[in-house]
Amino acid sequence: MAANKRIMKELGEINTNPPPGCAIRLAKEDDINLWDVTMDGPQDSPYTGGKFHIQIVLPKEYPFKPPVLTFRTKIYHPNVTNDDKGAMCLGMLRADEWKPPNKIVDVLKLVRAVLAAPQPDDAVEAGIANEFKTDRKAFDKTAQDWVKKYAK
Amino acid sequence: MASQHQQSSYHHFHPQYYVYQPAGQQLYHDPAFTPREYRLQVPQPTPEQQQHQAFLTGLNQGSFRPQQQQIPIRVRQQLHHARVAMASEGQHAGPSEEELAEMQKLSNEYEPEVKGPLVGHRQLTTNITAEYASADPVYITKTEHLPEKYSHYRTVRGDGACGWRAIAFGYFETLVHCGDANKFLEEEARLCSLGNTCTAAGYDQMLYEDFADESYALLRKLMTGLQDGTAESVLFEAFNDDNLQNYIITHMRTLTSAWMKTHPQDYSSWLLGQTIDQFCDQMIMPMTSELENLSLTALKDVLLAPAGITLEVVYLDRSPGVAANMHRFDPGTAASFDIGHIRVLYRPGHYDIMYMPQDLPPVSVPVQTYLQYASQPYHEPAYDISMPDFMTAIPGMSFANPHQAWVGSSYADSDFFGSSAPVQQCPQPISAPVIAAPQPQLQAASVYVPAATAHLVPPPTQMPEELVIRTVPHASVSSHESFALHTAGPFRSSQWQLQANLSQHTPLQTSIFRNSHFNTAHFLNPDFQPEEWHPEDEYVTPNARGSKNRSSG
C-alpha cells in the first residue's frame, strides 16, 4: 500500500518529466512493479542509434530494496552480463548501497551514464572489461556490431 | 587507494572499508565476538599492483554479506573464472596475494546468522549473564554485574540496522512510559517541523513524507493506545512489521543525516577524510549501514535531546574493569525537562535495549487496591482494571467503611456510581444494622480531624449518610446474612483478602492519613485505633495550631 503510493508517485513524475532518452511504461496494466523502459543509446558512445529494452522489477519491499534491472536487448558492455539475463548491478543498485530515497529516475540516469562511460573496474564481464581497457577499438567495433545486430 | 575510487563517480566504496573509526571505537572492537566485522588487511598496493588491486576491490564490492544472493550465480562464476585467468597470467599476482584475495572473499561473504524477532520481548538481564557464562573472564565478570543495575533487556535483530531500530523503539517506548498523551502531539508537531530541515538538506519532500508519515501514524496510534492500554503491544507489533519499521528507520536516518548536513560545524571535525555529505550518503542512508558513534550522536541531537530523553550506552567489551562502561548522553540544554531514559547495550557491532527497574512501566497502580494483589511484573494494571474496582482505589471515594461490615461481600460487584437510589427505597431491615454500626465513633473522628487536613475530608456530617444512601441497595439479604455470620471479623473471610504485607507498600500515606479511619488498610488490623482528639493536643502546642484555628474559625 505505502510502497504502491511511492511507486505511483514516481510513475506519475516520470511520465510527466521523463529522463532524456527514455520511454517508460508498465509492462502490464495491472502490475505496477514491472516497468518497461526503452532507452536510446547515448550519443558519443558505441551504442548510439540503438534502442535498448530494459526491464525494471521493483521488489515488493521497494523502496527498501533496490530495483532489479535487466537488459532485454543483448548488449556488449562490461557491466552487463552477457547472457539471457542481461543483469546490471553496480553502484546504487547494490543492496548494500541502496538508499530508500533513491528514485528510479536516478537509476535510469545512472544506467545511461554507464552506457556512455563503462566502468571496467566494476565489471561483471571481465573479458569485455579487459578488452575495453586494452583494445578500445576492438571493443567499440564489437559493441557497434551488436547494436546493429540486436538493438535496431 | 583513495585515488582509485575517484575513477568513477558510481564507484562507491564498501562502508566498512572506510578508515573512519571514531575515537574510542577501536577500544570496543572485538573481532573474536563479532565475526561480521572480521576483515583481512589487504596490503597497500604498490603502483604495479594497482590494476589488480582495483579488480579485487571490485570483487569485494560485489560480495557483501546479506546481498550475496542478489548477484546471479553466473556473475560470481565469471568473477571466479576471471580471477583464475588473471592469476594464471602471472602478471602481478603472487600466490600469497591470491590466497589473500580468496580469504578476503570468503571473509566478505561471511554471513552471520540473522535470526530472532526484529524486536524481542523484554527479558531478564540474567539471561545475558548465562549467555556469557563460558566466555572469557572479563565478560563473565562484566555480565555478572550487569543485572545489578539493569534488570531487563530486549533483543534487537542484528541485521545492520539494529542500532537504529533500538533507538527508534526506545524513543517511542519512552513516550509511552511517559504516559502523557499531549507529548505525542508535541512530538508529532516537532518532527513535522523537522521536515523543513530535511528539505534544506536536499531531501525530496515527496519521498521524505512517505517515511515520516509512518512515524506520525505510529505516534497517533500510540496516543490512542495509551487510553485503552494497548500502546505497548501496538508498539511491539509495529516494530516487528518489517515493512513498517523500515519506514520508521528510514525516517530516522533521513532526520539524522539532514541534521548533520544542516549543522556541519557540530560534526565535521569528527570525520576523518570524509565530508558530511559523503558520510551521510555512505554511512547513514544505505539500508544496511550500522549506527556509528557519530550518527548516534546526531540521532540523539535531533530526536532524543529535544524530546527530553536521556540516552545511555552501556559498552560490553573486553576493556579492563569489572563493570561495563556506560556513556550517558544527556539532553543537555536542548530540553529543560526529562521524560525518561533509553538505555542500550552495545556489544561490538550490535545494540540491544536495556532497562533499569525504574524504566519499566509501573508494576502496580500508585494507590493499591485490594482487588489487585497478584501483581504481574510487566503488565500495566492501571489500564486493565475495570471501573468499579478502580473507584475503590481512591481512598476518599471508598465506600468500604471499616466499621460497616455489610459491605464486605457486596462491594466486589457493586456499581458505586450507578446506583443512587434514594433512601426511601431502602428495605427497612437492612438499614437497621447499618445504623447500628459504630457510627458515633466515626463521626467523632471525622469532626475532629486536624485543621491542616480538613480540606481532604468530605463534610463530616454528610459522609455517613451518603454512604448509607448509596450502598444500601446493594446490601442485599445475603450480605446481611454475611454480616450476621462474621460479626467477629467480617473482612477476614473475604475472597479479596489483602495480603498481609501489602498495606506496608501503600504509598500516599501521610501520617495523618495512616491514622485516619478512611484508610482502609486497617481492615486487617484488629488493634487499629483511629486518631482521636484530645483537648491536651489542642493546648499543648499553642503556637501553630492555636493561631491557625483562630484564623480559620
mmCIF file of N, CA and C in Angstrom, chain A residues 10-12 42 44 52 61 86 113 123 128 144:
data_model
loop_
_atom_site.group_PDB
_atom_site.id
_atom_site.type_symbol
_atom_site.label_atom_id
_atom_site.label_comp_id
_atom_site.label_asym_id
_atom_site.label_seq_id
_atom_site.Cartn_x
_atom_site.Cartn_y
_atom_site.Cartn_z
ATOM 1 N N GLU A 10 6.241 8.019 -8.220
ATOM 2 C CA GLU A 10 7.380 8.038 -9.134
ATOM 3 C C GLU A 10 6.923 7.875 -10.570
ATOM 4 N N LEU A 11 5.943 7.018 -10.752
ATOM 5 C CA LEU A 11 5.456 6.776 -12.113
ATOM 6 C C LEU A 11 4.845 8.055 -12.676
ATOM 7 N N GLY A 12 4.065 8.731 -11.831
ATOM 8 C CA GLY A 12 3.471 9.983 -12.277
ATOM 9 C C GLY A 12 4.526 11.007 -12.645
ATOM 10 N N PRO A 42 23.278 6.316 -25.766
ATOM 11 C CA PRO A 42 23.735 7.701 -25.654
ATOM 12 C C PRO A 42 24.592 8.116 -26.860
ATOM 13 N N ASP A 44 27.724 9.796 -28.761
ATOM 14 C CA ASP A 44 29.165 9.700 -28.493
ATOM 15 C C ASP A 44 29.524 8.411 -27.781
ATOM 16 N N PHE A 52 17.462 0.135 -26.562
ATOM 17 C CA PHE A 52 17.638 -0.965 -25.617
ATOM 18 C C PHE A 52 16.402 -1.118 -24.743
ATOM 19 N N GLU A 61 9.462 -5.066 -1.459
ATOM 20 C CA GLU A 61 9.992 -4.261 -0.348
ATOM 21 C C GLU A 61 10.418 -2.868 -0.813
ATOM 22 N N GLY A 86 21.050 -10.585 -18.837
ATOM 23 C CA GLY A 86 21.418 -9.198 -19.074
ATOM 24 C C GLY A 86 21.350 -8.350 -17.822
ATOM 25 N N ALA A 113 24.441 6.858 -17.908
ATOM 26 C CA ALA A 113 25.822 7.297 -17.715
ATOM 27 C C ALA A 113 26.788 6.125 -17.871
ATOM 28 N N ALA A 123 33.398 -4.415 -13.272
ATOM 29 C CA ALA A 123 32.762 -5.178 -14.341
ATOM 30 C C ALA A 123 32.204 -6.498 -13.855
ATOM 31 N N ILE A 128 35.259 -8.593 -21.400
ATOM 32 C CA ILE A 128 34.895 -7.362 -22.091
ATOM 33 C C ILE A 128 35.597 -6.178 -21.442
ATOM 34 N N GLN A 144 29.399 -1.883 -31.519
ATOM 35 C CA GLN A 144 28.584 -1.337 -32.605
ATOM 36 C C GLN A 144 27.935 -2.458 -33.411
#
